[in-house]
């Protein structure tokens, strides 16, 4: 089964659960903007239902959702061209997730690397049921809109594969060709930005060390200091990117530079061949500041008017609902639910 009969539609989401990192920016947000610029129909969601799979302070969650909406727009997402909304304002996400909870198997969820990572060394029995079923809600996010393409970082690949499995099992169980088999879009030099302290770990907003990541809201001094203190090895840069295979920290910095500069990592290594990190790091810091400072400034401006952000999210939710409702109605019909209310 192919996605051929479905029109090209992009969906992606980010959790409003704390500061956005350079990883979120390079792996996701920047790609979101590029897809908007390509003129494709794009829906981008602040996934607050996903956020509460672990404890969130209610006031902080509301603030983080508005901050995330401001970050989306500050990075270049335009509410006139992309549908921007928060997940909990469109009831269909939770409704379709329930249907998918009954299609997906427990074993599928138990095999998810993120579930295993999040529960490693902990008592899994004490985690929320929502955290276990998290990928099923993610499948609902995507399939509620018959989205054909999902731009994400490398860490979400397995969840998109599961979304495909859920779509295929639903189609098979009910003998329909209703849900598309969605394609992940994982492209570019920065699909997996690593921690600045440990080149084998993903840069993450939940890492206890703030020095491990660049936050979108860091000022120029903080960015420069984090890059200066980023872990590297004592060797200078080689003359070929392939020579960085066993040097994860160095490779990560080169990849970040390449992604920010819009160049191939091979070209970056050629340009800095034989140079020490004491020379490469300030160049990288300048590049990061040049990219992020205008975003931070725009974000602050947007956050000065939270009522306008709420208005935009409300409007986005209305537009998203208009796409979702017929798809959800048809799903309920396929499943065999009686649909007799007049609305
Ligand atoms: P989240 O909120 O953890 O991350 C948002 C996006 O940022 C990407 N990302 C990275 N990319 C490169 N390097 C990194 N270090 C890095 N860290 C994060 C993630 O891959 C993601 O694309 N489950 C999702 C949210 C979600 C979703 C969806 C995504 C919910 N429903 C439907 C796509 C479609 C998540 O927790 O992303």
PDB file of C-alpha atoms in Angstrom, residues 34-319:
ATOM      1  CA  UNK A  34      11.662  24.758   5.050  1.00  0.00           C
ATOM      2  CA  UNK A  35       8.614  22.600   4.397  1.00  0.00           C
ATOM      3  CA  UNK A  36       6.311  25.572   4.912  1.00  0.00           C
ATOM      4  CA  UNK A  37       8.417  27.513   2.409  1.00  0.00           C
ATOM      5  CA  UNK A  38       8.049  24.687  -0.116  1.00  0.00           C
ATOM      6  CA  UNK A  39       4.323  25.462  -0.134  1.00  0.00           C
ATOM      7  CA  UNK A  40       3.247  22.083   1.260  1.00  0.00           C
ATOM      8  CA  UNK A  41       0.231  21.962   3.598  1.00  0.00           C
ATOM      9  CA  UNK A  42       1.805  21.935   7.059  1.00  0.00           C
ATOM     10  CA  UNK A  43       0.392  21.340  10.545  1.00  0.00           C
ATOM     11  CA  UNK A  44       2.620  21.861  13.591  1.00  0.00           C
ATOM     12  CA  UNK A  45       1.452  20.958  17.031  1.00  0.00           C
ATOM     13  CA  UNK A  46       2.444  21.672  20.610  1.00  0.00           C
ATOM     14  CA  UNK A  47       1.819  18.240  22.056  1.00  0.00           C
ATOM     15  CA  UNK A  48       0.608  19.077  25.547  1.00  0.00           C
ATOM     16  CA  UNK A  49      -1.180  15.724  25.925  1.00  0.00           C
ATOM     17  CA  UNK A  50       2.172  14.023  25.440  1.00  0.00           C
ATOM     18  CA  UNK A  51       3.838  16.375  27.907  1.00  0.00           C
ATOM     19  CA  UNK A  52       1.614  15.226  30.799  1.00  0.00           C
ATOM     20  CA  UNK A  53       2.727  11.602  30.424  1.00  0.00           C
ATOM     21  CA  UNK A  54       5.250  12.743  33.043  1.00  0.00           C
ATOM     22  CA  UNK A  55       4.344  15.231  35.772  1.00  0.00           C
ATOM     23  CA  UNK A  56       4.015  18.869  34.655  1.00  0.00           C
ATOM     24  CA  UNK A  57       3.286  21.788  36.915  1.00  0.00           C
ATOM     25  CA  UNK A  58       0.037  23.235  35.430  1.00  0.00           C
ATOM     26  CA  UNK A  59       1.116  26.888  35.414  1.00  0.00           C
ATOM     27  CA  UNK A  60       4.510  25.935  33.961  1.00  0.00           C
ATOM     28  CA  UNK A  61       2.865  23.798  31.251  1.00  0.00           C
ATOM     29  CA  UNK A  62       0.657  26.700  30.165  1.00  0.00           C
ATOM     30  CA  UNK A  63       3.666  29.026  30.065  1.00  0.00           C
ATOM     31  CA  UNK A  64       5.803  26.466  28.190  1.00  0.00           C
ATOM     32  CA  UNK A  65       3.063  25.984  25.597  1.00  0.00           C
ATOM     33  CA  UNK A  66       2.972  29.733  24.908  1.00  0.00           C
ATOM     34  CA  UNK A  67       6.783  29.838  24.824  1.00  0.00           C
ATOM     35  CA  UNK A  68       6.837  27.005  22.328  1.00  0.00           C
ATOM     36  CA  UNK A  69       4.254  28.761  20.148  1.00  0.00           C
ATOM     37  CA  UNK A  70       6.416  31.905  20.285  1.00  0.00           C
ATOM     38  CA  UNK A  71       9.500  29.850  19.358  1.00  0.00           C
ATOM     39  CA  UNK A  72       7.669  28.320  16.389  1.00  0.00           C
ATOM     40  CA  UNK A  73       6.811  31.752  15.061  1.00  0.00           C
ATOM     41  CA  UNK A  74      10.189  33.267  15.929  1.00  0.00           C
ATOM     42  CA  UNK A  75      11.847  30.543  13.848  1.00  0.00           C
ATOM     43  CA  UNK A  76       9.726  31.509  10.856  1.00  0.00           C
ATOM     44  CA  UNK A  77       6.502  29.536  11.064  1.00  0.00           C
ATOM     45  CA  UNK A  78       3.704  31.759   9.865  1.00  0.00           C
ATOM     46  CA  UNK A  79       0.207  31.024  11.234  1.00  0.00           C
ATOM     47  CA  UNK A  80      -1.236  32.142   7.910  1.00  0.00           C
ATOM     48  CA  UNK A  81       0.690  29.466   6.032  1.00  0.00           C
ATOM     49  CA  UNK A  82       1.057  26.698   8.628  1.00  0.00           C
ATOM     50  CA  UNK A  83      -1.566  25.490  11.063  1.00  0.00           C
ATOM     51  CA  UNK A  84      -0.130  26.046  14.553  1.00  0.00           C
ATOM     52  CA  UNK A  85      -2.078  24.670  17.511  1.00  0.00           C
ATOM     53  CA  UNK A  86      -1.901  22.830  20.780  1.00  0.00           C
ATOM     54  CA  UNK A  87      -2.987  19.220  20.796  1.00  0.00           C
ATOM     55  CA  UNK A  88      -5.463  19.321  23.695  1.00  0.00           C
ATOM     56  CA  UNK A  89      -7.664  21.845  21.850  1.00  0.00           C
ATOM     57  CA  UNK A  90      -8.483  19.265  19.181  1.00  0.00           C
ATOM     58  CA  UNK A  91     -10.377  16.427  20.879  1.00  0.00           C
ATOM     59  CA  UNK A  92      -9.813  14.072  17.951  1.00  0.00           C
ATOM     60  CA  UNK A  93      -6.227  13.344  19.033  1.00  0.00           C
ATOM     61  CA  UNK A  94      -7.347  11.632  22.235  1.00  0.00           C
ATOM     62  CA  UNK A  95     -10.340  10.009  20.527  1.00  0.00           C
ATOM     63  CA  UNK A  96      -8.316   8.454  17.721  1.00  0.00           C
ATOM     64  CA  UNK A  97      -5.593   7.462  20.189  1.00  0.00           C
ATOM     65  CA  UNK A  98      -8.182   5.353  22.028  1.00  0.00           C
ATOM     66  CA  UNK A  99      -9.053   3.487  18.837  1.00  0.00           C
ATOM     67  CA  UNK A 100      -5.333   2.950  18.196  1.00  0.00           C
ATOM     68  CA  UNK A 101      -4.834   1.718  21.770  1.00  0.00           C
ATOM     69  CA  UNK A 102      -7.175  -1.072  20.761  1.00  0.00           C
ATOM     70  CA  UNK A 103      -5.365  -1.736  17.456  1.00  0.00           C
ATOM     71  CA  UNK A 104      -1.760  -1.628  18.721  1.00  0.00           C
ATOM     72  CA  UNK A 105      -0.414  -4.464  20.840  1.00  0.00           C
ATOM     73  CA  UNK A 106       1.187  -4.137  24.278  1.00  0.00           C
ATOM     74  CA  UNK A 107       4.317  -5.858  22.970  1.00  0.00           C
ATOM     75  CA  UNK A 108       4.789  -3.129  20.347  1.00  0.00           C
ATOM     76  CA  UNK A 109       4.832  -0.452  23.036  1.00  0.00           C
ATOM     77  CA  UNK A 110       7.121  -2.472  25.281  1.00  0.00           C
ATOM     78  CA  UNK A 111       9.688  -2.689  22.498  1.00  0.00           C
ATOM     79  CA  UNK A 112       9.980   1.078  22.016  1.00  0.00           C
ATOM     80  CA  UNK A 113      13.539   2.259  22.753  1.00  0.00           C
ATOM     81  CA  UNK A 114      12.291   5.492  24.300  1.00  0.00           C
ATOM     82  CA  UNK A 115      10.050   3.598  26.715  1.00  0.00           C
ATOM     83  CA  UNK A 116      13.005   1.385  27.638  1.00  0.00           C
ATOM     84  CA  UNK A 117      15.314   4.393  28.050  1.00  0.00           C
ATOM     85  CA  UNK A 118      12.814   6.343  30.127  1.00  0.00           C
ATOM     86  CA  UNK A 119      12.210   3.420  32.455  1.00  0.00           C
ATOM     87  CA  UNK A 120      15.788   2.102  32.587  1.00  0.00           C
ATOM     88  CA  UNK A 121      16.844   1.609  36.207  1.00  0.00           C
ATOM     89  CA  UNK A 122      13.392   2.688  37.402  1.00  0.00           C
ATOM     90  CA  UNK A 123      10.288   0.864  38.483  1.00  0.00           C
ATOM     91  CA  UNK A 124       8.318   0.760  35.216  1.00  0.00           C
ATOM     92  CA  UNK A 125       5.189  -0.237  37.156  1.00  0.00           C
ATOM     93  CA  UNK A 126       5.161   3.213  38.732  1.00  0.00           C
ATOM     94  CA  UNK A 127       5.208   5.080  35.402  1.00  0.00           C
ATOM     95  CA  UNK A 128       1.967   6.475  33.983  1.00  0.00           C
ATOM     96  CA  UNK A 129      -0.123   4.376  31.623  1.00  0.00           C
ATOM     97  CA  UNK A 130       0.054   7.399  29.302  1.00  0.00           C
ATOM     98  CA  UNK A 131       3.828   7.120  29.051  1.00  0.00           C
ATOM     99  CA  UNK A 132       3.491   3.497  27.940  1.00  0.00           C
ATOM    100  CA  UNK A 133       0.814   4.351  25.369  1.00  0.00           C
ATOM    101  CA  UNK A 134       2.669   7.509  24.235  1.00  0.00           C
ATOM    102  CA  UNK A 135       3.478   6.193  20.709  1.00  0.00           C
ATOM    103  CA  UNK A 136      -0.158   5.318  20.075  1.00  0.00           C
ATOM    104  CA  UNK A 137      -1.147   8.954  20.716  1.00  0.00           C
ATOM    105  CA  UNK A 138       1.657   9.995  18.388  1.00  0.00           C
ATOM    106  CA  UNK A 139       0.234   7.767  15.656  1.00  0.00           C
ATOM    107  CA  UNK A 140      -3.148   9.408  16.252  1.00  0.00           C
ATOM    108  CA  UNK A 141      -1.588  12.894  15.910  1.00  0.00           C
ATOM    109  CA  UNK A 142      -0.270  12.018  12.480  1.00  0.00           C
ATOM    110  CA  UNK A 143      -3.086   9.879  11.122  1.00  0.00           C
ATOM    111  CA  UNK A 144      -5.894  12.162  12.335  1.00  0.00           C
ATOM    112  CA  UNK A 145      -4.864  14.400   9.425  1.00  0.00           C
ATOM    113  CA  UNK A 146      -3.884  11.644   6.988  1.00  0.00           C
ATOM    114  CA  UNK A 147      -0.426  13.213   7.089  1.00  0.00           C
ATOM    115  CA  UNK A 148       1.903  11.689   4.519  1.00  0.00           C
ATOM    116  CA  UNK A 149       5.214  13.175   5.740  1.00  0.00           C
ATOM    117  CA  UNK A 150       6.596  13.778   9.215  1.00  0.00           C
ATOM    118  CA  UNK A 151       9.811  15.784   9.692  1.00  0.00           C
ATOM    119  CA  UNK A 152      11.572  14.613  12.866  1.00  0.00           C
ATOM    120  CA  UNK A 153      14.986  13.995  14.376  1.00  0.00           C
ATOM    121  CA  UNK A 154      16.510  10.523  14.303  1.00  0.00           C
ATOM    122  CA  UNK A 155      15.238   9.715  17.826  1.00  0.00           C
ATOM    123  CA  UNK A 156      11.622   9.646  16.602  1.00  0.00           C
ATOM    124  CA  UNK A 157      12.198   7.219  13.740  1.00  0.00           C
ATOM    125  CA  UNK A 158      10.991   4.168  15.638  1.00  0.00           C
ATOM    126  CA  UNK A 159       7.794   5.966  16.632  1.00  0.00           C
ATOM    127  CA  UNK A 160       7.046   6.760  12.989  1.00  0.00           C
ATOM    128  CA  UNK A 161       7.673   3.130  12.081  1.00  0.00           C
ATOM    129  CA  UNK A 162       5.142   2.184  14.742  1.00  0.00           C
ATOM    130  CA  UNK A 163       2.691   4.698  13.256  1.00  0.00           C
ATOM    131  CA  UNK A 164       3.062   2.860   9.944  1.00  0.00           C
ATOM    132  CA  UNK A 165       2.444  -0.472  11.678  1.00  0.00           C
ATOM    133  CA  UNK A 166      -0.692   0.878  13.360  1.00  0.00           C
ATOM    134  CA  UNK A 167      -2.022   2.290  10.065  1.00  0.00           C
ATOM    135  CA  UNK A 168      -1.324  -0.985   8.283  1.00  0.00           C
ATOM    136  CA  UNK A 169      -2.946  -3.099  11.023  1.00  0.00           C
ATOM    137  CA  UNK A 170      -6.038  -0.861  11.128  1.00  0.00           C
ATOM    138  CA  UNK A 171      -6.369  -1.039   7.335  1.00  0.00           C
ATOM    139  CA  UNK A 172      -5.891  -4.800   7.397  1.00  0.00           C
ATOM    140  CA  UNK A 173      -8.180  -5.559  10.366  1.00  0.00           C
ATOM    141  CA  UNK A 174     -11.043  -3.504   8.939  1.00  0.00           C
ATOM    142  CA  UNK A 175     -10.390  -4.396   5.296  1.00  0.00           C
ATOM    143  CA  UNK A 176      -9.980  -0.768   4.218  1.00  0.00           C
ATOM    144  CA  UNK A 177      -7.338   1.414   2.584  1.00  0.00           C
ATOM    145  CA  UNK A 178      -8.073   4.339   4.846  1.00  0.00           C
ATOM    146  CA  UNK A 179      -4.915   5.444   6.650  1.00  0.00           C
ATOM    147  CA  UNK A 180      -1.769   6.400   4.712  1.00  0.00           C
ATOM    148  CA  UNK A 181       1.566   4.756   5.405  1.00  0.00           C
ATOM    149  CA  UNK A 182       3.393   7.871   6.518  1.00  0.00           C
ATOM    150  CA  UNK A 183       7.004   8.643   5.564  1.00  0.00           C
ATOM    151  CA  UNK A 184       9.428   9.994   8.149  1.00  0.00           C
ATOM    152  CA  UNK A 185      11.539  12.879   6.843  1.00  0.00           C
ATOM    153  CA  UNK A 186      14.906  12.659   8.598  1.00  0.00           C
ATOM    154  CA  UNK A 187      17.372  14.705   6.583  1.00  0.00           C
ATOM    155  CA  UNK A 188      20.439  16.890   6.885  1.00  0.00           C
ATOM    156  CA  UNK A 189      23.609  17.050   8.978  1.00  0.00           C
ATOM    157  CA  UNK A 190      21.791  17.513  12.278  1.00  0.00           C
ATOM    158  CA  UNK A 191      19.230  14.748  12.601  1.00  0.00           C
ATOM    159  CA  UNK A 192      20.918  13.738  15.851  1.00  0.00           C
ATOM    160  CA  UNK A 193      22.635  16.613  17.625  1.00  0.00           C
ATOM    161  CA  UNK A 194      24.671  15.206  20.501  1.00  0.00           C
ATOM    162  CA  UNK A 195      25.362  16.482  24.016  1.00  0.00           C
ATOM    163  CA  UNK A 196      28.231  18.975  24.301  1.00  0.00           C
ATOM    164  CA  UNK A 197      29.518  16.981  27.293  1.00  0.00           C
ATOM    165  CA  UNK A 198      29.243  13.477  25.843  1.00  0.00           C
ATOM    166  CA  UNK A 199      29.308  12.817  22.105  1.00  0.00           C
ATOM    167  CA  UNK A 200      27.508   9.501  22.520  1.00  0.00           C
ATOM    168  CA  UNK A 201      24.406  11.004  24.167  1.00  0.00           C
ATOM    169  CA  UNK A 202      21.643  12.999  22.462  1.00  0.00           C
ATOM    170  CA  UNK A 203      21.422  16.713  23.257  1.00  0.00           C
ATOM    171  CA  UNK A 204      18.276  16.877  25.355  1.00  0.00           C
ATOM    172  CA  UNK A 205      16.189  19.382  27.281  1.00  0.00           C
ATOM    173  CA  UNK A 206      15.924  16.847  30.081  1.00  0.00           C
ATOM    174  CA  UNK A 207      19.692  16.403  30.583  1.00  0.00           C
ATOM    175  CA  UNK A 208      20.500  17.499  34.166  1.00  0.00           C
ATOM    176  CA  UNK A 209      23.551  19.444  32.939  1.00  0.00           C
ATOM    177  CA  UNK A 210      22.711  22.763  31.290  1.00  0.00           C
ATOM    178  CA  UNK A 211      26.260  22.770  29.852  1.00  0.00           C
ATOM    179  CA  UNK A 212      25.308  19.752  27.720  1.00  0.00           C
ATOM    180  CA  UNK A 213      22.965  21.762  25.520  1.00  0.00           C
ATOM    181  CA  UNK A 214      22.426  25.096  23.850  1.00  0.00           C
ATOM    182  CA  UNK A 215      18.975  26.432  24.654  1.00  0.00           C
ATOM    183  CA  UNK A 216      17.170  28.573  22.125  1.00  0.00           C
ATOM    184  CA  UNK A 217      16.913  31.238  24.824  1.00  0.00           C
ATOM    185  CA  UNK A 218      20.634  31.271  25.769  1.00  0.00           C
ATOM    186  CA  UNK A 219      22.298  34.643  25.309  1.00  0.00           C
ATOM    187  CA  UNK A 220      25.476  35.161  23.289  1.00  0.00           C
ATOM    188  CA  UNK A 221      27.754  34.787  26.331  1.00  0.00           C
ATOM    189  CA  UNK A 222      26.150  31.537  27.418  1.00  0.00           C
ATOM    190  CA  UNK A 223      26.371  30.099  23.889  1.00  0.00           C
ATOM    191  CA  UNK A 224      30.032  31.083  23.517  1.00  0.00           C
ATOM    192  CA  UNK A 225      30.944  29.702  26.926  1.00  0.00           C
ATOM    193  CA  UNK A 226      29.136  26.382  26.359  1.00  0.00           C
ATOM    194  CA  UNK A 227      30.860  25.886  23.008  1.00  0.00           C
ATOM    195  CA  UNK A 228      34.251  26.869  24.440  1.00  0.00           C
ATOM    196  CA  UNK A 229      33.814  24.319  27.232  1.00  0.00           C
ATOM    197  CA  UNK A 230      32.358  21.624  24.955  1.00  0.00           C
ATOM    198  CA  UNK A 231      34.247  18.381  25.292  1.00  0.00           C
ATOM    199  CA  UNK A 232      36.641  17.577  22.433  1.00  0.00           C
ATOM    200  CA  UNK A 233      39.814  15.578  21.993  1.00  0.00           C
ATOM    201  CA  UNK A 234      43.319  17.080  21.761  1.00  0.00           C
ATOM    202  CA  UNK A 235      43.760  16.373  18.024  1.00  0.00           C
ATOM    203  CA  UNK A 236      43.309  19.121  15.421  1.00  0.00           C
ATOM    204  CA  UNK A 237      40.632  18.751  12.743  1.00  0.00           C
ATOM    205  CA  UNK A 238      41.542  16.157  10.103  1.00  0.00           C
ATOM    206  CA  UNK A 239      41.388  16.759   6.359  1.00  0.00           C
ATOM    207  CA  UNK A 240      38.519  14.328   5.746  1.00  0.00           C
ATOM    208  CA  UNK A 241      35.160  13.992   7.527  1.00  0.00           C
ATOM    209  CA  UNK A 242      35.478  10.190   7.466  1.00  0.00           C
ATOM    210  CA  UNK A 243      38.476  10.512   9.819  1.00  0.00           C
ATOM    211  CA  UNK A 244      36.043  11.688  12.528  1.00  0.00           C
ATOM    212  CA  UNK A 245      34.305   8.298  12.705  1.00  0.00           C
ATOM    213  CA  UNK A 246      35.844   7.489  16.107  1.00  0.00           C
ATOM    214  CA  UNK A 247      35.755  11.067  17.426  1.00  0.00           C
ATOM    215  CA  UNK A 248      32.094  11.593  18.392  1.00  0.00           C
ATOM    216  CA  UNK A 249      32.519  14.982  20.127  1.00  0.00           C
ATOM    217  CA  UNK A 250      34.522  16.464  17.251  1.00  0.00           C
ATOM    218  CA  UNK A 251      32.104  15.027  14.702  1.00  0.00           C
ATOM    219  CA  UNK A 252      29.166  16.520  16.564  1.00  0.00           C
ATOM    220  CA  UNK A 253      30.649  20.027  16.518  1.00  0.00           C
ATOM    221  CA  UNK A 254      31.412  19.731  12.808  1.00  0.00           C
ATOM    222  CA  UNK A 255      27.880  18.543  12.119  1.00  0.00           C
ATOM    223  CA  UNK A 256      26.428  21.458  14.086  1.00  0.00           C
ATOM    224  CA  UNK A 257      28.618  23.886  12.150  1.00  0.00           C
ATOM    225  CA  UNK A 258      27.591  22.310   8.849  1.00  0.00           C
ATOM    226  CA  UNK A 259      23.891  22.453   9.705  1.00  0.00           C
ATOM    227  CA  UNK A 260      24.068  26.081  10.809  1.00  0.00           C
ATOM    228  CA  UNK A 261      26.153  27.147   7.816  1.00  0.00           C
ATOM    229  CA  UNK A 262      24.058  25.136   5.364  1.00  0.00           C
ATOM    230  CA  UNK A 263      27.182  23.345   4.121  1.00  0.00           C
ATOM    231  CA  UNK A 264      28.178  19.705   3.828  1.00  0.00           C
ATOM    232  CA  UNK A 265      30.202  18.422   6.839  1.00  0.00           C
ATOM    233  CA  UNK A 266      32.913  17.357   4.350  1.00  0.00           C
ATOM    234  CA  UNK A 267      33.314  20.983   3.241  1.00  0.00           C
ATOM    235  CA  UNK A 268      33.560  22.224   6.845  1.00  0.00           C
ATOM    236  CA  UNK A 269      36.343  19.741   7.572  1.00  0.00           C
ATOM    237  CA  UNK A 270      38.173  20.797   4.404  1.00  0.00           C
ATOM    238  CA  UNK A 271      37.953  24.465   5.412  1.00  0.00           C
ATOM    239  CA  UNK A 272      39.290  23.811   8.923  1.00  0.00           C
ATOM    240  CA  UNK A 273      41.710  20.977   8.079  1.00  0.00           C
ATOM    241  CA  UNK A 274      44.663  20.951  10.483  1.00  0.00           C
ATOM    242  CA  UNK A 275      43.195  23.723  12.675  1.00  0.00           C
ATOM    243  CA  UNK A 276      42.942  23.228  16.447  1.00  0.00           C
ATOM    244  CA  UNK A 277      39.619  23.423  18.286  1.00  0.00           C
ATOM    245  CA  UNK A 278      40.751  26.681  19.867  1.00  0.00           C
ATOM    246  CA  UNK A 279      40.226  28.144  16.396  1.00  0.00           C
ATOM    247  CA  UNK A 280      37.180  26.149  15.331  1.00  0.00           C
ATOM    248  CA  UNK A 281      35.128  26.726  18.488  1.00  0.00           C
ATOM    249  CA  UNK A 282      35.002  30.557  18.310  1.00  0.00           C
ATOM    250  CA  UNK A 283      33.938  30.322  14.651  1.00  0.00           C
ATOM    251  CA  UNK A 284      31.191  27.895  15.644  1.00  0.00           C
ATOM    252  CA  UNK A 285      30.111  30.130  18.537  1.00  0.00           C
ATOM    253  CA  UNK A 286      29.832  33.146  16.203  1.00  0.00           C
ATOM    254  CA  UNK A 287      27.743  31.149  13.785  1.00  0.00           C
ATOM    255  CA  UNK A 288      25.427  29.860  16.517  1.00  0.00           C
ATOM    256  CA  UNK A 289      24.962  33.331  18.001  1.00  0.00           C
ATOM    257  CA  UNK A 290      24.255  34.829  14.569  1.00  0.00           C
ATOM    258  CA  UNK A 291      21.515  32.237  14.087  1.00  0.00           C
ATOM    259  CA  UNK A 292      19.957  32.141  17.506  1.00  0.00           C
ATOM    260  CA  UNK A 293      20.114  35.754  18.726  1.00  0.00           C
ATOM    261  CA  UNK A 294      17.456  37.056  16.298  1.00  0.00           C
ATOM    262  CA  UNK A 295      15.185  34.132  17.199  1.00  0.00           C
ATOM    263  CA  UNK A 296      15.482  34.883  20.920  1.00  0.00           C
ATOM    264  CA  UNK A 297      14.721  38.560  20.316  1.00  0.00           C
ATOM    265  CA  UNK A 298      11.653  37.749  18.225  1.00  0.00           C
ATOM    266  CA  UNK A 299      10.492  35.243  20.834  1.00  0.00           C
ATOM    267  CA  UNK A 300      10.639  37.845  23.584  1.00  0.00           C
ATOM    268  CA  UNK A 301       8.605  40.278  21.478  1.00  0.00           C
ATOM    269  CA  UNK A 302       5.916  37.663  20.793  1.00  0.00           C
ATOM    270  CA  UNK A 303       5.713  36.604  24.443  1.00  0.00           C
ATOM    271  CA  UNK A 304       4.880  40.169  25.435  1.00  0.00           C
ATOM    272  CA  UNK A 305       1.382  39.523  24.026  1.00  0.00           C
ATOM    273  CA  UNK A 306       0.167  36.146  25.371  1.00  0.00           C
ATOM    274  CA  UNK A 307      -3.448  36.902  24.405  1.00  0.00           C
ATOM    275  CA  UNK A 308      -2.398  37.095  20.760  1.00  0.00           C
ATOM    276  CA  UNK A 309      -0.581  33.758  21.072  1.00  0.00           C
ATOM    277  CA  UNK A 310      -3.726  32.192  22.540  1.00  0.00           C
ATOM    278  CA  UNK A 311      -5.788  33.662  19.711  1.00  0.00           C
ATOM    279  CA  UNK A 312      -3.428  32.162  17.115  1.00  0.00           C
ATOM    280  CA  UNK A 313      -3.535  28.753  18.820  1.00  0.00           C
ATOM    281  CA  UNK A 314      -7.333  28.884  18.962  1.00  0.00           C
ATOM    282  CA  UNK A 315      -7.556  29.733  15.288  1.00  0.00           C
ATOM    283  CA  UNK A 316      -5.080  26.962  14.469  1.00  0.00           C
ATOM    284  CA  UNK A 317      -7.143  24.463  16.481  1.00  0.00           C
ATOM    285  CA  UNK A 318     -10.270  25.431  14.512  1.00  0.00           C
ATOM    286  CA  UNK A 319      -8.465  24.870  11.220  1.00  0.00           C
TER     287      UNK A 319
END
